mmCIF file of C-alpha atoms in Angstrom:
data_model
loop_
_atom_site.group_PDB
_atom_site.id
_atom_site.type_symbol
_atom_site.label_atom_id
_atom_site.label_comp_id
_atom_site.label_asym_id
_atom_site.label_seq_id
_atom_site.Cartn_x
_atom_site.Cartn_y
_atom_site.Cartn_z
ATOM 1 C CA UNK A 1 2.778 -33.133 -26.037
ATOM 2 C CA UNK A 2 4.249 -29.726 -24.154
ATOM 3 C CA UNK A 3 5.657 -30.245 -21.271
ATOM 4 C CA UNK A 4 5.030 -28.310 -18.691
ATOM 5 C CA UNK A 5 7.588 -27.337 -16.027
ATOM 6 C CA UNK A 6 7.376 -27.553 -12.425
ATOM 7 C CA UNK A 7 7.274 -24.448 -11.416
ATOM 8 C CA UNK A 8 4.629 -23.433 -14.243
ATOM 9 C CA UNK A 9 2.661 -26.316 -12.740
ATOM 10 C CA UNK A 10 2.961 -24.496 -8.898
ATOM 11 C CA UNK A 11 2.061 -21.088 -10.571
ATOM 12 C CA UNK A 12 -1.181 -22.296 -12.805
ATOM 13 C CA UNK A 13 -2.341 -24.212 -9.603
ATOM 14 C CA UNK A 14 -1.700 -21.010 -7.537
ATOM 15 C CA UNK A 15 -3.252 -18.526 -9.563
ATOM 16 C CA UNK A 16 -6.626 -17.760 -8.071
ATOM 17 C CA UNK A 17 -9.604 -18.417 -10.539
ATOM 18 C CA UNK A 18 -11.255 -15.716 -12.545
ATOM 19 C CA UNK A 19 -14.445 -15.307 -11.394
ATOM 20 C CA UNK A 20 -17.618 -12.508 -12.057
ATOM 21 C CA UNK A 21 -17.018 -10.846 -9.124
ATOM 22 C CA UNK A 22 -18.067 -7.440 -9.660
ATOM 23 C CA UNK A 23 -15.476 -4.953 -8.365
ATOM 24 C CA UNK A 24 -16.325 -1.392 -6.533
ATOM 25 C CA UNK A 25 -12.855 0.755 -6.599
ATOM 26 C CA UNK A 26 -13.864 3.343 -3.909
ATOM 27 C CA UNK A 27 -11.198 6.090 -4.173
ATOM 28 C CA UNK A 28 -10.385 4.969 -8.390
ATOM 29 C CA UNK A 29 -8.758 8.613 -8.987
ATOM 30 C CA UNK A 30 -5.773 8.096 -6.816
ATOM 31 C CA UNK A 31 -2.404 6.865 -7.535
ATOM 32 C CA UNK A 32 -3.453 3.313 -5.712
ATOM 33 C CA UNK A 33 -6.875 3.582 -6.904
ATOM 34 C CA UNK A 34 -6.035 3.781 -10.568
ATOM 35 C CA UNK A 35 -3.860 0.630 -10.897
ATOM 36 C CA UNK A 36 -6.671 -1.307 -8.647
ATOM 37 C CA UNK A 37 -9.063 -0.130 -11.576
ATOM 38 C CA UNK A 38 -6.651 -1.553 -14.315
ATOM 39 C CA UNK A 39 -5.649 -4.747 -12.758
ATOM 40 C CA UNK A 40 -9.787 -5.255 -11.703
ATOM 41 C CA UNK A 41 -10.212 -5.222 -15.815
ATOM 42 C CA UNK A 42 -7.226 -6.949 -16.170
ATOM 43 C CA UNK A 43 -8.282 -9.889 -14.507
ATOM 44 C CA UNK A 44 -11.836 -10.183 -15.938
ATOM 45 C CA UNK A 45 -13.645 -8.355 -13.282
ATOM 46 C CA UNK A 46 -16.878 -5.839 -14.028
ATOM 47 C CA UNK A 47 -15.517 -2.976 -12.293
ATOM 48 C CA UNK A 48 -17.572 0.233 -10.916
ATOM 49 C CA UNK A 49 -15.488 3.190 -9.831
ATOM 50 C CA UNK A 50 -17.663 5.628 -7.318
ATOM 51 C CA UNK A 51 -17.858 9.306 -8.001
ATOM 52 C CA UNK A 52 -18.617 12.726 -6.394
ATOM 53 C CA UNK A 53 -19.816 15.263 -7.698
ATOM 54 C CA UNK A 54 -17.303 17.804 -7.987
ATOM 55 C CA UNK A 55 -18.787 21.415 -8.866
ATOM 56 C CA UNK A 56 -15.026 22.229 -11.015
ATOM 57 C CA UNK A 57 -13.410 19.318 -11.060
ATOM 58 C CA UNK A 58 -9.829 19.446 -12.457
ATOM 59 C CA UNK A 59 -9.315 18.182 -16.755
ATOM 60 C CA UNK A 60 -6.858 15.328 -15.366
ATOM 61 C CA UNK A 61 -10.006 13.963 -13.070
ATOM 62 C CA UNK A 62 -12.663 13.785 -15.771
ATOM 63 C CA UNK A 63 -9.450 12.522 -18.537
ATOM 64 C CA UNK A 64 -9.651 9.724 -16.353
ATOM 65 C CA UNK A 65 -12.677 8.838 -15.571
ATOM 66 C CA UNK A 66 -13.843 9.236 -19.393
ATOM 67 C CA UNK A 67 -10.635 7.183 -20.282
ATOM 68 C CA UNK A 68 -11.956 4.259 -17.382
ATOM 69 C CA UNK A 69 -15.540 4.694 -19.120
ATOM 70 C CA UNK A 70 -13.775 4.005 -22.333
ATOM 71 C CA UNK A 71 -12.283 0.906 -21.133
ATOM 72 C CA UNK A 72 -15.487 -0.727 -19.455
ATOM 73 C CA UNK A 73 -16.150 0.838 -16.342
ATOM 74 C CA UNK A 74 -19.129 2.241 -14.910
ATOM 75 C CA UNK A 75 -19.290 5.415 -12.542
ATOM 76 C CA UNK A 76 -21.589 5.362 -9.936
ATOM 77 C CA UNK A 77 -22.261 8.472 -8.766
ATOM 78 C CA UNK A 78 -21.708 8.689 -5.136
ATOM 79 C CA UNK A 79 -20.334 9.495 -1.454
ATOM 80 C CA UNK A 80 -18.763 8.211 1.637
ATOM 81 C CA UNK A 81 -20.358 10.723 3.269
ATOM 82 C CA UNK A 82 -23.878 9.568 1.385
ATOM 83 C CA UNK A 83 -25.750 7.099 3.065
ATOM 84 C CA UNK A 84 -28.354 6.779 0.192
ATOM 85 C CA UNK A 85 -25.933 7.075 -2.677
ATOM 86 C CA UNK A 86 -23.294 4.391 -1.560
ATOM 87 C CA UNK A 87 -26.049 1.729 -0.455
ATOM 88 C CA UNK A 88 -27.165 1.760 -4.374
ATOM 89 C CA UNK A 89 -23.718 1.681 -5.047
ATOM 90 C CA UNK A 90 -23.086 -1.154 -2.913
ATOM 91 C CA UNK A 91 -26.194 -3.360 -4.125
ATOM 92 C CA UNK A 92 -24.725 -3.338 -7.583
ATOM 93 C CA UNK A 93 -21.305 -5.495 -6.507
ATOM 94 C CA UNK A 94 -20.196 -8.052 -4.323
ATOM 95 C CA UNK A 95 -16.330 -6.728 -3.833
ATOM 96 C CA UNK A 96 -15.578 -3.270 -2.726
ATOM 97 C CA UNK A 97 -11.873 -2.387 -2.311
ATOM 98 C CA UNK A 98 -11.149 0.863 -0.818
ATOM 99 C CA UNK A 99 -8.107 3.035 -1.187
ATOM 100 C CA UNK A 100 -9.409 6.724 -0.020
ATOM 101 C CA UNK A 101 -6.243 9.040 1.442
ATOM 102 C CA UNK A 102 -5.188 8.630 5.197
ATOM 103 C CA UNK A 103 -7.064 11.718 5.646
ATOM 104 C CA UNK A 104 -10.678 9.889 5.100
ATOM 105 C CA UNK A 105 -10.141 6.687 6.764
ATOM 106 C CA UNK A 106 -12.833 7.205 9.017
ATOM 107 C CA UNK A 107 -14.954 8.092 6.694
ATOM 108 C CA UNK A 108 -15.318 3.740 5.660
ATOM 109 C CA UNK A 109 -17.418 3.774 9.004
ATOM 110 C CA UNK A 110 -20.425 4.715 7.127
ATOM 111 C CA UNK A 111 -19.770 2.269 4.219
ATOM 112 C CA UNK A 112 -19.393 -0.327 7.391
ATOM 113 C CA UNK A 113 -22.673 -0.025 8.198
ATOM 114 C CA UNK A 114 -23.842 0.105 4.430
ATOM 115 C CA UNK A 115 -22.130 -3.253 3.698
ATOM 116 C CA UNK A 116 -23.369 -5.100 6.630
ATOM 117 C CA UNK A 117 -26.841 -3.950 5.664
ATOM 118 C CA UNK A 118 -26.759 -4.119 1.658
ATOM 119 C CA UNK A 119 -25.545 -8.456 2.177
ATOM 120 C CA UNK A 120 -24.441 -8.883 -0.744
ATOM 121 C CA UNK A 121 -20.403 -8.472 -0.474
ATOM 122 C CA UNK A 122 -18.282 -11.136 -0.207
ATOM 123 C CA UNK A 123 -15.193 -9.180 0.323
ATOM 124 C CA UNK A 124 -14.104 -6.019 1.493
ATOM 125 C CA UNK A 125 -10.567 -4.637 1.428
ATOM 126 C CA UNK A 126 -10.639 -1.260 3.493
ATOM 127 C CA UNK A 127 -8.186 1.380 3.331
ATOM 128 C CA UNK A 128 -4.670 0.315 4.602
ATOM 129 C CA UNK A 129 -1.638 -0.355 2.395
ATOM 130 C CA UNK A 130 1.005 -0.126 5.115
ATOM 131 C CA UNK A 131 2.192 -1.557 8.027
ATOM 132 C CA UNK A 132 0.269 -3.112 9.715
ATOM 133 C CA UNK A 133 -1.751 -1.477 12.254
ATOM 134 C CA UNK A 134 -1.385 -3.840 15.071
ATOM 135 C CA UNK A 135 1.547 -4.353 14.805
ATOM 136 C CA UNK A 136 3.935 -0.867 14.928
ATOM 137 C CA UNK A 137 5.616 0.369 17.395
ATOM 138 C CA UNK A 138 4.806 4.469 17.352
ATOM 139 C CA UNK A 139 1.217 4.391 18.515
ATOM 140 C CA UNK A 140 0.655 7.462 20.722
ATOM 141 C CA UNK A 141 3.056 9.556 18.524
ATOM 142 C CA UNK A 142 1.639 9.310 15.051
ATOM 143 C CA UNK A 143 -0.866 11.414 14.977
ATOM 144 C CA UNK A 144 -3.304 8.621 15.264
ATOM 145 C CA UNK A 145 -2.593 7.834 12.036
ATOM 146 C CA UNK A 146 -2.257 4.152 12.638
ATOM 147 C CA UNK A 147 -5.391 4.123 15.282
ATOM 148 C CA UNK A 148 -7.614 5.274 12.641
ATOM 149 C CA UNK A 149 -6.444 2.290 10.671
ATOM 150 C CA UNK A 150 -6.697 -0.304 13.458
ATOM 151 C CA UNK A 151 -9.991 1.265 14.295
ATOM 152 C CA UNK A 152 -11.495 0.345 10.726
ATOM 153 C CA UNK A 153 -10.131 -2.884 11.164
ATOM 154 C CA UNK A 154 -11.911 -3.212 14.662
ATOM 155 C CA UNK A 155 -14.965 -2.186 12.871
ATOM 156 C CA UNK A 156 -14.678 -4.688 10.656
ATOM 157 C CA UNK A 157 -14.264 -7.328 13.109
ATOM 158 C CA UNK A 158 -17.116 -6.445 15.197
ATOM 159 C CA UNK A 159 -19.473 -6.420 12.499
ATOM 160 C CA UNK A 160 -18.129 -9.884 11.312
ATOM 161 C CA UNK A 161 -17.762 -8.724 7.737
ATOM 162 C CA UNK A 162 -16.322 -10.698 5.068
ATOM 163 C CA UNK A 163 -12.474 -8.934 4.599
ATOM 164 C CA UNK A 164 -8.938 -9.021 3.836
ATOM 165 C CA UNK A 165 -6.288 -6.275 5.037
ATOM 166 C CA UNK A 166 -3.504 -5.756 2.365
ATOM 167 C CA UNK A 167 -0.153 -4.737 4.621
ATOM 168 C CA UNK A 168 2.743 -3.286 1.606
ATOM 169 C CA UNK A 169 4.245 -1.021 4.069
ATOM 170 C CA UNK A 170 5.942 1.628 1.052
ATOM 171 C CA UNK A 171 5.239 2.251 -1.952
ATOM 172 C CA UNK A 172 7.904 2.990 -3.809
ATOM 173 C CA UNK A 173 7.264 6.330 -4.636
ATOM 174 C CA UNK A 174 7.264 7.461 -1.036
ATOM 175 C CA UNK A 175 10.737 7.960 0.286
ATOM 176 C CA UNK A 176 12.990 5.778 -2.167
ATOM 177 C CA UNK A 177 13.445 8.476 -4.841
ATOM 178 C CA UNK A 178 14.975 10.463 -1.952
ATOM 179 C CA UNK A 179 16.847 7.417 -0.508
ATOM 180 C CA UNK A 180 15.175 8.065 2.326
ATOM 181 C CA UNK A 181 16.848 11.094 3.140
ATOM 182 C CA UNK A 182 13.421 13.868 4.334
ATOM 183 C CA UNK A 183 13.935 17.334 1.999
ATOM 184 C CA UNK A 184 15.451 15.979 -1.204
ATOM 185 C CA UNK A 185 13.452 15.039 -4.065
ATOM 186 C CA UNK A 186 16.815 12.549 -5.331
ATOM 187 C CA UNK A 187 19.386 10.304 -4.213
ATOM 188 C CA UNK A 188 22.304 12.437 -2.400
ATOM 189 C CA UNK A 189 25.679 12.538 -4.713
ATOM 190 C CA UNK A 190 27.982 13.318 -2.188
ATOM 191 C CA UNK A 191 26.377 12.802 1.722
ATOM 192 C CA UNK A 192 24.189 10.791 2.777
ATOM 193 C CA UNK A 193 22.389 10.380 6.850
ATOM 194 C CA UNK A 194 21.316 6.718 7.889
ATOM 195 C CA UNK A 195 19.041 6.074 10.908
ATOM 196 C CA UNK A 196 19.921 4.155 13.892
ATOM 197 C CA UNK A 197 22.702 1.949 12.584
ATOM 198 C CA UNK A 198 20.918 1.195 9.261
ATOM 199 C CA UNK A 199 20.549 -2.522 8.906
ATOM 200 C CA UNK A 200 17.006 -2.457 9.573
ATOM 201 C CA UNK A 201 14.908 -3.659 6.502
ATOM 202 C CA UNK A 202 12.156 -1.597 5.397
ATOM 203 C CA UNK A 203 9.859 -2.896 2.192
ATOM 204 C CA UNK A 204 8.974 -0.868 -0.569
ATOM 205 C CA UNK A 205 6.619 -2.174 -3.540
ATOM 206 C CA UNK A 206 5.296 -0.241 -6.319
ATOM 207 C CA UNK A 207 1.338 0.608 -6.607
ATOM 208 C CA UNK A 208 1.152 -1.282 -9.751
ATOM 209 C CA UNK A 209 2.296 -4.480 -7.655
ATOM 210 C CA UNK A 210 -0.055 -3.569 -4.793
ATOM 211 C CA UNK A 211 -3.028 -3.508 -7.162
ATOM 212 C CA UNK A 212 -2.275 -6.455 -8.574
ATOM 213 C CA UNK A 213 -1.803 -8.805 -5.722
ATOM 214 C CA UNK A 214 -4.822 -6.894 -4.246
ATOM 215 C CA UNK A 215 -7.133 -8.161 -6.836
ATOM 216 C CA UNK A 216 -5.539 -11.892 -7.039
ATOM 217 C CA UNK A 217 -6.542 -11.460 -3.613
ATOM 218 C CA UNK A 218 -10.539 -10.986 -3.620
ATOM 219 C CA UNK A 219 -11.242 -14.478 -4.770
ATOM 220 C CA UNK A 220 -9.210 -16.495 -3.022
ATOM 221 C CA UNK A 221 -10.838 -18.269 -0.876
ATOM 222 C CA UNK A 222 -6.917 -18.708 1.853
ATOM 223 C CA UNK A 223 -7.144 -14.665 2.233
ATOM 224 C CA UNK A 224 -10.383 -14.277 3.422
ATOM 225 C CA UNK A 225 -10.372 -12.511 6.946
ATOM 226 C CA UNK A 226 -6.920 -12.959 6.962
ATOM 227 C CA UNK A 227 -3.628 -10.143 6.906
ATOM 228 C CA UNK A 228 -1.081 -11.054 3.148
ATOM 229 C CA UNK A 229 1.874 -8.889 3.716
ATOM 230 C CA UNK A 230 3.523 -7.975 0.905
ATOM 231 C CA UNK A 231 7.590 -8.614 1.045
ATOM 232 C CA UNK A 232 8.557 -9.770 -2.732
ATOM 233 C CA UNK A 233 12.297 -10.533 -2.970
ATOM 234 C CA UNK A 234 14.272 -7.935 -4.153
ATOM 235 C CA UNK A 235 11.955 -5.307 -2.329
ATOM 236 C CA UNK A 236 13.281 -5.380 1.124
ATOM 237 C CA UNK A 237 16.059 -3.649 2.525
ATOM 238 C CA UNK A 238 18.091 -2.322 5.373
ATOM 239 C CA UNK A 239 19.282 1.449 4.698
ATOM 240 C CA UNK A 240 22.443 0.472 4.356
ATOM 241 C CA UNK A 241 22.025 -1.865 1.626
ATOM 242 C CA UNK A 242 19.968 0.866 -0.374
ATOM 243 C CA UNK A 243 22.946 3.303 -0.469
ATOM 244 C CA UNK A 244 25.561 0.306 -0.926
ATOM 245 C CA UNK A 245 22.994 -0.222 -3.977
ATOM 246 C CA UNK A 246 22.895 3.434 -4.962
ATOM 247 C CA UNK A 247 26.806 3.636 -5.014
ATOM 248 C CA UNK A 248 27.765 1.043 -7.039
ATOM 249 C CA UNK A 249 24.831 2.782 -9.789
ATOM 250 C CA UNK A 250 26.303 6.241 -9.630
ATOM 251 C CA UNK A 251 30.010 4.262 -9.039
ATOM 252 C CA UNK A 252 30.696 6.798 -6.025
ATOM 253 C CA UNK A 253 31.275 6.414 -2.124
ATOM 254 C CA UNK A 254 29.087 8.385 -0.146
ATOM 255 C CA UNK A 255 30.094 10.221 3.244
ATOM 256 C CA UNK A 256 27.806 8.202 5.543
ATOM 257 C CA UNK A 257 26.514 10.758 8.877
ATOM 258 C CA UNK A 258 24.624 8.490 11.175
ATOM 259 C CA UNK A 259 21.414 9.757 13.155
ATOM 260 C CA UNK A 260 21.270 7.968 16.631
ATOM 261 C CA UNK A 261 17.203 7.502 17.245
ATOM 262 C CA UNK A 262 17.844 9.854 19.993
ATOM 263 C CA UNK A 263 18.290 12.590 17.733
ATOM 264 C CA UNK A 264 15.716 11.522 15.629
ATOM 265 C CA UNK A 265 13.840 11.669 18.097
ATOM 266 C CA UNK A 266 14.637 15.338 18.814
ATOM 267 C CA UNK A 267 13.765 16.164 14.990
ATOM 268 C CA UNK A 268 10.912 14.390 15.347
ATOM 269 C CA UNK A 269 10.010 16.549 18.326
ATOM 270 C CA UNK A 270 11.503 19.414 17.086
ATOM 271 C CA UNK A 271 9.567 19.496 13.622
ATOM 272 C CA UNK A 272 6.291 20.666 13.358
ATOM 273 C CA UNK A 273 3.226 18.221 12.412
ATOM 274 C CA UNK A 274 2.629 17.816 9.454
ATOM 275 C CA UNK A 275 6.525 18.344 8.264
ATOM 276 C CA UNK A 276 7.891 15.625 10.647
ATOM 277 C CA UNK A 277 5.780 12.668 9.404
ATOM 278 C CA UNK A 278 8.511 11.320 7.115
ATOM 279 C CA UNK A 279 10.692 10.821 9.948
ATOM 280 C CA UNK A 280 7.993 9.320 11.884
ATOM 281 C CA UNK A 281 8.110 7.211 9.042
ATOM 282 C CA UNK A 282 12.037 5.977 8.890
ATOM 283 C CA UNK A 283 11.762 5.959 12.615
ATOM 284 C CA UNK A 284 8.940 3.211 12.573
ATOM 285 C CA UNK A 285 10.697 1.189 9.414
ATOM 286 C CA UNK A 286 14.354 1.753 9.801
ATOM 287 C CA UNK A 287 14.275 2.097 13.937
ATOM 288 C CA UNK A 288 11.540 -0.322 15.357
ATOM 289 C CA UNK A 289 11.924 -2.577 12.893
ATOM 290 C CA UNK A 290 7.640 -2.385 12.042
ATOM 291 C CA UNK A 291 8.143 -3.707 8.161
ATOM 292 C CA UNK A 292 9.736 -7.520 9.691
ATOM 293 C CA UNK A 293 10.577 -6.902 12.644
ATOM 294 C CA UNK A 294 7.759 -10.088 12.658
ATOM 295 C CA UNK A 295 7.500 -13.400 11.372
ATOM 296 C CA UNK A 296 4.699 -13.161 8.029
ATOM 297 C CA UNK A 297 3.313 -17.319 8.906
ATOM 298 C CA UNK A 298 2.504 -15.726 12.652
ATOM 299 C CA UNK A 299 0.422 -13.631 11.632
ATOM 300 C CA UNK A 300 -0.878 -13.702 7.687
ATOM 301 C CA UNK A 301 0.235 -15.061 4.492
ATOM 302 C CA UNK A 302 2.371 -14.273 2.137
ATOM 303 C CA UNK A 303 1.819 -12.202 -1.255
ATOM 304 C CA UNK A 304 4.311 -13.994 -3.241
ATOM 305 C CA UNK A 305 4.021 -17.129 -1.978
ATOM 306 C CA UNK A 306 -0.133 -17.362 -2.764
ATOM 307 C CA UNK A 307 0.908 -15.819 -5.704
ATOM 308 C CA UNK A 308 4.412 -16.384 -7.190
ATOM 309 C CA UNK A 309 3.244 -15.318 -10.952
ATOM 310 C CA UNK A 310 3.108 -12.036 -9.970
ATOM 311 C CA UNK A 311 6.422 -10.520 -11.155
ATOM 312 C CA UNK A 312 7.152 -7.403 -8.978
ATOM 313 C CA UNK A 313 9.581 -3.887 -9.839
ATOM 314 C CA UNK A 314 12.503 -3.850 -7.529
ATOM 315 C CA UNK A 315 13.849 -1.657 -5.581
ATOM 316 C CA UNK A 316 16.869 -1.592 -7.580
ATOM 317 C CA UNK A 317 14.510 -1.620 -10.357
ATOM 318 C CA UNK A 318 13.316 1.885 -9.126
ATOM 319 C CA UNK A 319 16.739 3.267 -7.994
ATOM 320 C CA UNK A 320 18.041 2.774 -12.026
ATOM 321 C CA UNK A 321 14.797 4.774 -13.622
ATOM 322 C CA UNK A 322 16.733 7.651 -10.401
ATOM 323 C CA UNK A 323 19.754 8.160 -12.662
ATOM 324 C CA UNK A 324 18.765 10.138 -15.086
ATOM 325 C CA UNK A 325 16.781 12.264 -12.918
ATOM 326 C CA UNK A 326 20.595 13.032 -10.772
ATOM 327 C CA UNK A 327 22.634 13.009 -13.729
#
């Protein structure tokens, strides 16, 4: 008889049981949306996507939707701004994941009303996928970026909709490609700016892994009406640590230029919106510590502990992929 290790036994018990939940992904042609569709299919869910009518669709969008169809995805015509098409789509599923751009976050208000009216949705994952909007310290200086997400939370809770909030902080493709150097497209080879003292940690998670965690959560009773935080081991680093990793990879020490909190705030106020948003997010994560200043257990659930079988791409692995781009 085959022996099963204690770790394998624990991981098997923590894997959510696959069900026949019908999953609707809104924003499926975006980067995260594509991964959500693939993760839903991989988990065995009947998967649907909401598709807007576009007069002149881009060729790559058409190819993507065709690939979805070939994989068994059902496309439903509709829009977050159209009640009739939205309720027709919602009535065909029981799980909704919204991954629209941040500029469209408030368009979820009609969706919330439709979900309440349809009475068939057992889990709603709203468009968050960033820092926890209820815990950031930059409200009032972020041009309503987090206020809008917090407003959607309050709408969901007011209507008592079954939900899960996914907080993954930064995607790895954001800021990390430049080693958190505003204005650069690749990590530096000589000088590097360190914001604050460089010891506060931020979180970077690959979108594919975010999608996998999200799909794991949709049928898990433990995550119902909870916040799931993603802080995988190997994905939480300070600026000083990131620079150290990069220095080892390139075999060279970088000149470090420290930018104080006051200097960073001055730049944020001097640079016009939206060009200053990168610095605002840097201030939030690496100066105010908005990703990691609080303990997960007192605020929600740890995705890595819920789903230890999910193997994440680490920051070290991501930075290794950048070596060829800078050589």
